[in-house]
CSV table of C-alpha atoms in Angstrom, one decimal:
chain,number,residue,atom,x,y,z
A,21,UNK,CA,-41.7,-17.2,-25.8
A,22,UNK,CA,-38.7,-18.4,-27.1
A,23,UNK,CA,-35.4,-17.2,-25.6
A,24,UNK,CA,-34.3,-15.7,-28.8
A,25,UNK,CA,-37.1,-13.4,-29.2
A,26,UNK,CA,-36.8,-12.3,-25.9
A,27,UNK,CA,-33.1,-11.6,-26.4
A,28,UNK,CA,-34.0,-9.5,-29.3
A,29,UNK,CA,-36.6,-7.6,-27.1
A,30,UNK,CA,-34.1,-6.8,-24.7
A,31,UNK,CA,-31.5,-5.8,-27.2
A,32,UNK,CA,-34.0,-3.4,-28.7
A,33,UNK,CA,-34.7,-1.7,-25.3
A,34,UNK,CA,-31.3,-1.4,-24.5
A,35,UNK,CA,-30.6,0.5,-27.9
A,36,UNK,CA,-33.3,2.7,-27.3
A,37,UNK,CA,-32.1,3.5,-23.8
A,38,UNK,CA,-28.7,3.9,-25.2
A,39,UNK,CA,-30.1,6.6,-27.8
A,40,UNK,CA,-31.8,8.4,-24.9
A,41,UNK,CA,-28.6,8.8,-23.1
A,42,UNK,CA,-26.6,9.8,-26.2
A,43,UNK,CA,-29.6,12.6,-27.1
A,44,UNK,CA,-29.3,13.7,-23.3
A,45,UNK,CA,-25.6,13.8,-23.4
A,46,UNK,CA,-25.6,15.5,-26.6
A,47,UNK,CA,-27.7,18.2,-25.4
A,48,UNK,CA,-25.2,19.4,-22.9
A,49,UNK,CA,-23.7,22.8,-24.2
A,50,UNK,CA,-20.7,22.5,-26.3
A,51,UNK,CA,-17.3,23.9,-25.0
A,52,UNK,CA,-16.8,27.5,-25.9
A,53,UNK,CA,-14.4,28.2,-28.6
A,54,UNK,CA,-10.8,28.4,-27.0
A,55,UNK,CA,-10.1,31.9,-25.9
A,56,UNK,CA,-13.9,32.7,-26.2
A,57,UNK,CA,-13.5,34.1,-22.6
A,58,UNK,CA,-10.3,36.0,-23.0
A,59,UNK,CA,-11.6,37.5,-26.6
A,60,UNK,CA,-14.7,38.7,-24.7
A,61,UNK,CA,-12.6,40.5,-21.9
A,62,UNK,CA,-9.9,42.0,-24.5
A,63,UNK,CA,-13.2,43.3,-26.7
A,64,UNK,CA,-14.9,44.9,-23.3
A,65,UNK,CA,-11.6,46.4,-22.4
A,66,UNK,CA,-11.5,45.3,-18.8
A,67,UNK,CA,-11.8,41.9,-16.5
A,68,UNK,CA,-14.9,41.5,-14.6
A,69,UNK,CA,-13.7,40.2,-11.2
A,70,UNK,CA,-16.2,38.8,-8.2
A,71,UNK,CA,-14.9,39.6,-4.9
A,72,UNK,CA,-15.9,39.7,-1.2
A,73,UNK,CA,-17.9,42.8,-0.4
A,74,UNK,CA,-15.5,43.1,2.5
A,75,UNK,CA,-13.0,40.9,4.1
A,76,UNK,CA,-9.9,42.8,5.5
A,77,UNK,CA,-6.7,41.6,3.9
A,78,UNK,CA,-8.5,40.0,1.1
A,79,UNK,CA,-11.1,42.3,-0.7
A,80,UNK,CA,-12.1,45.8,0.8
A,81,UNK,CA,-13.2,49.1,-0.8
A,82,UNK,CA,-12.0,52.2,0.7
A,83,UNK,CA,-14.0,55.4,0.7
A,84,UNK,CA,-12.5,56.5,-2.4
A,85,UNK,CA,-13.8,53.5,-4.3
A,86,UNK,CA,-10.4,51.7,-4.4
A,87,UNK,CA,-10.2,47.9,-3.8
A,88,UNK,CA,-7.3,46.4,-2.0
A,89,UNK,CA,-6.6,42.8,-0.6
A,90,UNK,CA,-5.2,39.2,-1.3
A,91,UNK,CA,-7.6,38.5,-3.9
A,92,UNK,CA,-8.0,41.6,-5.4
A,93,UNK,CA,-4.1,41.4,-6.1
A,94,UNK,CA,-5.2,38.3,-8.2
A,95,UNK,CA,-7.8,40.0,-10.2
A,96,UNK,CA,-5.2,42.8,-11.2
A,97,UNK,CA,-2.5,40.1,-11.9
A,98,UNK,CA,-4.7,38.8,-14.5
A,99,UNK,CA,-5.6,42.0,-15.8
A,100,UNK,CA,-2.0,43.1,-16.0
A,101,UNK,CA,-1.2,39.7,-17.9
A,102,UNK,CA,-4.0,40.6,-20.6
A,103,UNK,CA,-3.5,44.4,-20.7
A,104,UNK,CA,-0.5,45.2,-19.0
A,105,UNK,CA,-2.8,47.5,-16.7
A,106,UNK,CA,-3.7,46.2,-13.3
A,107,UNK,CA,-6.4,48.9,-13.3
A,108,UNK,CA,-8.2,47.3,-16.1
A,109,UNK,CA,-10.6,45.6,-13.6
A,110,UNK,CA,-14.2,45.9,-12.8
A,111,UNK,CA,-14.7,44.7,-9.2
A,112,UNK,CA,-18.0,43.2,-8.5
A,113,UNK,CA,-18.9,42.6,-4.6
A,114,UNK,CA,-20.7,39.4,-4.2
A,115,UNK,CA,-22.2,37.5,-1.0
A,116,UNK,CA,-21.6,33.7,-0.6
A,117,UNK,CA,-25.2,32.8,-2.0
A,118,UNK,CA,-24.8,34.8,-5.4
A,119,UNK,CA,-21.2,34.3,-6.2
A,120,UNK,CA,-21.4,31.3,-8.4
A,121,UNK,CA,-24.6,32.3,-10.0
A,122,UNK,CA,-22.9,35.6,-11.2
A,123,UNK,CA,-20.0,33.3,-12.5
A,124,UNK,CA,-22.3,31.0,-14.3
A,125,UNK,CA,-24.6,33.4,-15.8
A,126,UNK,CA,-21.6,35.5,-17.3
A,127,UNK,CA,-21.8,38.5,-15.0
A,128,UNK,CA,-18.4,37.8,-14.1
A,129,UNK,CA,-15.2,36.4,-16.0
A,130,UNK,CA,-13.5,35.1,-12.6
A,131,UNK,CA,-14.6,34.7,-9.1
A,132,UNK,CA,-12.0,35.4,-6.5
A,133,UNK,CA,-13.8,35.5,-3.4
A,134,UNK,CA,-12.2,33.2,-0.5
A,135,UNK,CA,-14.1,30.3,-2.3
A,136,UNK,CA,-13.2,26.6,-1.1
A,137,UNK,CA,-12.6,24.1,-3.9
A,138,UNK,CA,-15.0,21.1,-3.3
A,139,UNK,CA,-15.7,17.9,-5.3
A,140,UNK,CA,-19.5,19.1,-5.1
A,141,UNK,CA,-18.5,22.7,-6.8
A,142,UNK,CA,-15.8,21.1,-9.2
A,143,UNK,CA,-17.7,17.9,-10.5
A,144,UNK,CA,-21.4,18.9,-9.6
A,145,UNK,CA,-21.8,22.6,-10.9
A,146,UNK,CA,-20.2,24.0,-14.4
A,147,UNK,CA,-17.4,25.4,-12.6
A,148,UNK,CA,-13.4,24.9,-12.5
A,149,UNK,CA,-10.9,25.6,-9.7
A,150,UNK,CA,-7.6,26.4,-11.7
A,151,UNK,CA,-5.3,27.0,-8.7
A,152,UNK,CA,-5.0,27.0,-4.8
A,153,UNK,CA,-4.0,30.7,-3.9
A,154,UNK,CA,-4.5,30.3,-0.2
A,155,UNK,CA,-4.6,26.9,1.7
A,156,UNK,CA,-7.0,27.6,4.9
A,157,UNK,CA,-8.8,25.6,7.4
A,158,UNK,CA,-12.0,26.4,9.5
A,159,UNK,CA,-11.6,27.7,13.0
A,160,UNK,CA,-13.4,29.2,16.0
A,161,UNK,CA,-13.1,32.6,17.7
A,162,UNK,CA,-14.3,33.0,21.2
A,163,UNK,CA,-14.2,35.7,23.9
A,164,UNK,CA,-11.4,35.3,26.5
A,165,UNK,CA,-14.1,35.8,29.2
A,166,UNK,CA,-16.0,32.8,27.9
A,167,UNK,CA,-13.2,30.6,29.8
A,168,UNK,CA,-12.5,28.1,27.0
A,169,UNK,CA,-9.3,26.8,25.4
A,170,UNK,CA,-10.6,24.2,22.8
A,171,UNK,CA,-13.6,23.9,20.5
A,172,UNK,CA,-14.4,20.7,22.7
A,173,UNK,CA,-15.5,22.9,25.4
A,174,UNK,CA,-18.2,24.5,23.6
A,175,UNK,CA,-21.0,22.0,24.4
A,176,UNK,CA,-24.2,23.8,24.7
A,177,UNK,CA,-23.0,27.0,23.0
A,178,UNK,CA,-24.3,29.2,20.5
A,179,UNK,CA,-22.3,29.6,17.1
A,180,UNK,CA,-22.5,32.2,14.6
A,181,UNK,CA,-22.1,30.9,11.0
A,182,UNK,CA,-22.8,32.0,7.8
A,183,UNK,CA,-25.4,30.3,5.6
A,184,UNK,CA,-24.5,29.5,1.9
A,185,UNK,CA,-21.2,28.0,2.7
A,186,UNK,CA,-19.0,24.8,3.3
A,187,UNK,CA,-18.7,26.5,6.8
A,188,UNK,CA,-21.9,25.4,8.0
A,189,UNK,CA,-21.7,21.9,6.8
A,190,UNK,CA,-18.3,21.5,8.4
A,191,UNK,CA,-19.6,22.7,11.5
A,192,UNK,CA,-22.1,20.5,11.7
A,193,UNK,CA,-19.7,17.6,10.6
A,194,UNK,CA,-17.2,18.5,13.5
A,195,UNK,CA,-19.7,18.6,16.5
A,196,UNK,CA,-21.7,15.4,15.3
A,197,UNK,CA,-18.2,13.7,15.3
A,198,UNK,CA,-17.2,15.0,18.6
A,199,UNK,CA,-20.8,14.0,20.1
A,200,UNK,CA,-21.4,17.8,21.3
A,201,UNK,CA,-24.7,19.6,21.5
A,202,UNK,CA,-24.4,23.1,20.0
A,203,UNK,CA,-27.1,25.7,18.6
A,204,UNK,CA,-26.0,27.4,15.3
A,205,UNK,CA,-27.4,31.1,14.9
A,206,UNK,CA,-27.4,31.4,10.9
A,207,UNK,CA,-26.9,35.0,9.0
A,208,UNK,CA,-27.0,35.6,5.3
A,209,UNK,CA,-23.8,37.5,5.0
A,210,UNK,CA,-20.2,37.4,6.6
A,211,UNK,CA,-20.8,40.8,7.9
A,212,UNK,CA,-23.9,40.3,9.5
A,213,UNK,CA,-22.4,36.9,11.1
A,214,UNK,CA,-19.3,38.7,12.6
A,215,UNK,CA,-21.6,41.7,13.8
A,216,UNK,CA,-23.8,39.5,15.6
A,217,UNK,CA,-20.8,37.9,17.3
A,218,UNK,CA,-19.4,41.0,18.2
A,219,UNK,CA,-22.6,42.3,19.3
A,220,UNK,CA,-23.0,39.2,21.7
A,221,UNK,CA,-25.4,37.1,19.8
A,222,UNK,CA,-23.5,34.0,20.0
A,223,UNK,CA,-20.8,32.4,22.1
A,224,UNK,CA,-18.4,31.7,19.3
A,225,UNK,CA,-18.0,32.4,15.8
A,226,UNK,CA,-16.7,30.2,12.8
A,227,UNK,CA,-15.2,30.7,9.6
A,228,UNK,CA,-11.8,30.0,7.7
A,229,UNK,CA,-9.0,30.8,10.0
A,230,UNK,CA,-8.1,33.8,7.6
A,231,UNK,CA,-11.2,35.2,8.0
A,232,UNK,CA,-11.3,35.1,11.8
A,233,UNK,CA,-8.2,36.9,11.9
A,234,UNK,CA,-9.4,39.4,9.3
A,235,UNK,CA,-12.9,39.8,11.0
A,236,UNK,CA,-11.1,40.3,14.6
A,237,UNK,CA,-9.8,43.5,13.0
A,238,UNK,CA,-13.5,44.8,13.4
A,239,UNK,CA,-13.8,44.3,17.2
A,240,UNK,CA,-12.9,47.5,19.4
A,241,UNK,CA,-11.4,45.3,21.8
A,242,UNK,CA,-9.9,42.8,19.5
A,243,UNK,CA,-7.2,41.6,22.1
A,244,UNK,CA,-10.5,40.1,24.1
A,245,UNK,CA,-11.3,37.6,21.4
A,246,UNK,CA,-9.1,34.4,20.9
A,247,UNK,CA,-8.8,32.2,18.1
A,248,UNK,CA,-9.1,28.3,19.4
A,249,UNK,CA,-6.5,26.1,18.3
A,250,UNK,CA,-8.6,23.4,16.2
A,251,UNK,CA,-8.8,23.6,12.4
A,252,UNK,CA,-11.6,21.2,11.7
A,253,UNK,CA,-11.3,21.3,7.8
A,254,UNK,CA,-9.4,21.7,4.9
A,255,UNK,CA,-10.4,24.8,2.9
A,256,UNK,CA,-8.3,25.1,-0.5
A,257,UNK,CA,-9.1,28.9,-1.6
A,258,UNK,CA,-8.5,30.3,-5.2
A,259,UNK,CA,-10.0,31.5,-8.1
A,260,UNK,CA,-13.2,29.9,-9.8
A,261,UNK,CA,-14.2,30.1,-13.4
A,262,UNK,CA,-16.7,28.6,-15.6
A,263,UNK,CA,-15.8,24.9,-17.1
A,264,UNK,CA,-16.6,25.7,-20.8
A,265,UNK,CA,-13.4,27.6,-21.7
A,266,UNK,CA,-10.1,25.2,-20.8
A,267,UNK,CA,-7.5,27.9,-22.3
A,268,UNK,CA,-9.0,30.7,-20.0
A,269,UNK,CA,-8.8,28.3,-16.9
A,270,UNK,CA,-5.0,27.6,-18.0
A,271,UNK,CA,-4.3,31.5,-18.2
A,272,UNK,CA,-5.9,31.9,-14.6
A,273,UNK,CA,-3.9,29.0,-13.3
A,274,UNK,CA,-0.6,30.2,-14.9
A,275,UNK,CA,-0.9,33.7,-13.3
A,276,UNK,CA,-0.7,31.9,-10.1
A,277,UNK,CA,2.2,29.7,-11.0
A,278,UNK,CA,4.1,32.6,-12.4
A,279,UNK,CA,3.7,34.6,-9.2
A,280,UNK,CA,5.0,31.3,-7.3
A,281,UNK,CA,7.9,30.9,-9.7
A,282,UNK,CA,8.6,34.7,-9.2
A,283,UNK,CA,9.1,34.4,-5.6
A,284,UNK,CA,10.9,31.3,-5.8
A,285,UNK,CA,13.9,32.6,-7.9
A,286,UNK,CA,13.8,36.2,-6.5
A,287,UNK,CA,12.2,37.9,-9.1
A,288,UNK,CA,10.6,41.0,-7.7
A,289,UNK,CA,8.5,43.9,-8.7
A,290,UNK,CA,11.7,46.1,-8.3
A,291,UNK,CA,14.1,43.5,-10.2
A,292,UNK,CA,12.0,41.9,-13.0
A,293,UNK,CA,12.8,44.0,-15.8
A,294,UNK,CA,16.3,44.1,-15.2
A,295,UNK,CA,16.2,40.3,-15.0
A,296,UNK,CA,14.0,40.1,-17.9
A,297,UNK,CA,16.9,41.7,-19.9
A,298,UNK,CA,20.1,40.3,-18.4
A,299,UNK,CA,19.2,37.1,-16.4
A,300,UNK,CA,21.2,33.9,-17.9
A,301,UNK,CA,19.3,31.2,-15.8
A,302,UNK,CA,17.3,29.1,-18.2
A,303,UNK,CA,14.1,29.0,-15.9
A,304,UNK,CA,13.8,32.7,-15.2
A,305,UNK,CA,14.5,33.0,-19.0
A,306,UNK,CA,11.4,31.1,-19.8
A,307,UNK,CA,9.4,32.8,-16.9
A,308,UNK,CA,10.3,36.2,-18.3
A,309,UNK,CA,9.4,35.4,-22.0
A,310,UNK,CA,12.9,35.5,-23.0
A,311,UNK,CA,13.1,31.9,-24.4
A,312,UNK,CA,10.3,29.8,-25.7
A,313,UNK,CA,6.7,30.7,-26.8
A,314,UNK,CA,5.0,30.0,-23.3
A,315,UNK,CA,2.7,33.2,-23.6
A,316,UNK,CA,1.4,32.1,-26.8
A,317,UNK,CA,0.2,28.9,-25.3
A,318,UNK,CA,-2.1,31.3,-23.2
A,319,UNK,CA,-3.0,33.6,-25.7
A,320,UNK,CA,-0.8,36.4,-24.3
A,321,UNK,CA,2.0,38.3,-25.2
A,322,UNK,CA,5.5,36.7,-24.1
A,323,UNK,CA,6.0,39.4,-21.5
A,324,UNK,CA,3.0,38.6,-19.7
A,325,UNK,CA,4.8,37.3,-16.3
A,326,UNK,CA,7.0,40.5,-16.5
A,327,UNK,CA,4.0,42.6,-16.4
A,328,UNK,CA,2.3,40.7,-13.5
A,329,UNK,CA,5.4,40.7,-11.5
A,330,UNK,CA,6.2,44.6,-12.0
A,331,UNK,CA,2.9,45.7,-11.7
A,332,UNK,CA,1.3,43.5,-8.8
A,333,UNK,CA,4.4,41.3,-7.4
A,334,UNK,CA,5.5,38.2,-6.8
A,335,UNK,CA,3.5,35.8,-4.4
A,336,UNK,CA,5.6,36.5,-1.4
A,337,UNK,CA,5.0,40.5,-2.1
A,338,UNK,CA,1.4,40.0,-2.6
A,339,UNK,CA,1.2,37.9,0.6
A,340,UNK,CA,3.2,40.0,2.6
A,341,UNK,CA,1.7,43.3,1.7
A,342,UNK,CA,-2.2,42.2,2.3
A,343,UNK,CA,-2.2,39.5,5.2
A,344,UNK,CA,1.5,38.7,6.1
A,345,UNK,CA,4.1,40.6,8.0
A,346,UNK,CA,3.7,43.6,6.3
A,347,UNK,CA,-0.1,43.9,6.9
A,348,UNK,CA,-2.0,44.4,10.4
A,349,UNK,CA,-3.3,40.7,10.3
A,350,UNK,CA,0.2,39.3,10.1
A,351,UNK,CA,-0.7,36.1,9.4
A,352,UNK,CA,2.2,33.5,9.0
A,353,UNK,CA,2.9,31.7,5.8
A,354,UNK,CA,2.5,28.2,7.3
A,355,UNK,CA,1.0,25.8,4.7
A,356,UNK,CA,1.1,28.7,2.0
A,357,UNK,CA,5.1,28.8,2.3
A,358,UNK,CA,6.9,27.9,-0.6
A,359,UNK,CA,8.1,24.6,-1.0
A,360,UNK,CA,11.5,25.0,-0.7
A,361,UNK,CA,10.7,26.4,2.8
A,362,UNK,CA,8.2,23.4,4.0
A,363,UNK,CA,4.9,24.8,2.6
A,364,UNK,CA,2.8,23.6,-0.2
A,365,UNK,CA,3.2,26.1,-2.8
A,366,UNK,CA,5.0,25.9,-5.8
A,367,UNK,CA,4.2,26.3,-9.5
A,368,UNK,CA,4.2,23.5,-12.3
A,369,UNK,CA,7.4,23.6,-14.2
A,370,UNK,CA,7.3,26.2,-17.5
A,371,UNK,CA,8.9,23.9,-20.0
């Protein structure tokens, strides 16, 4: 055949292929109207927040049905920003397998359930991770009587691990890289996993380091369990939202940043309203709604940050009360210290 004729055939096929791609791309659901999620939350009258069914320090429900914990405080902070009422929250306990489905199908508005932001979740699922509220890493816990001081000594050990999490993947990667043989014992929920370890089903238990300290509280002989020094992964934990409403993602992100700015500038639950009335510092005035229209950018009243801090607290207060030095867990700030104190936490400028 003539070269020109072949070229026209190939060009036609390419145009058809491009049309198919465009059609497929066009079939992707359009972004929600900006502010659609916020409007739905307001119309409903409360925030629907997915949380862990039970993780001491992060999310627990008492016998009266009241929820508390570090992640729970963030649910309340979002509600405070929207409604000036931290109680305007419906807490939805979710296990690891069902958490993202509950978010994508609209059962919840935001997920705050010690969930790690990963590339597969951020780019491969219809999710967005607006902020890192807690920098964590995976570790191991063993009984002292096992006589090991390092995860590298766990050759041939049985390890209790929760299914449907990044934890199992990290565990496989670590032992494969170390050339160590081990036997995973997999369970469907965090509580089943830690209970199996405490009942002697496994030599070791692995999860995020924060979870190790939290779940050790369940042991009657907690002093007989030791957290090994290895941290085998990066686990940036924080809220997850659907990726079809950028304004909602911005709102959730700036709730976290506002709490960080408040701690950095010593704005506390006790002094925030007085600071809002009298503070001359420009950065504080912008944070607390005395200058600019930053609340309007989020679809909120200008006093949104004042309500968060007054009703829930700044980042340091929330950390200390739930998992830090004012709590039974007594977790050190470490990477979660402010950037001014050697940590990784800081909020983007309000400007």
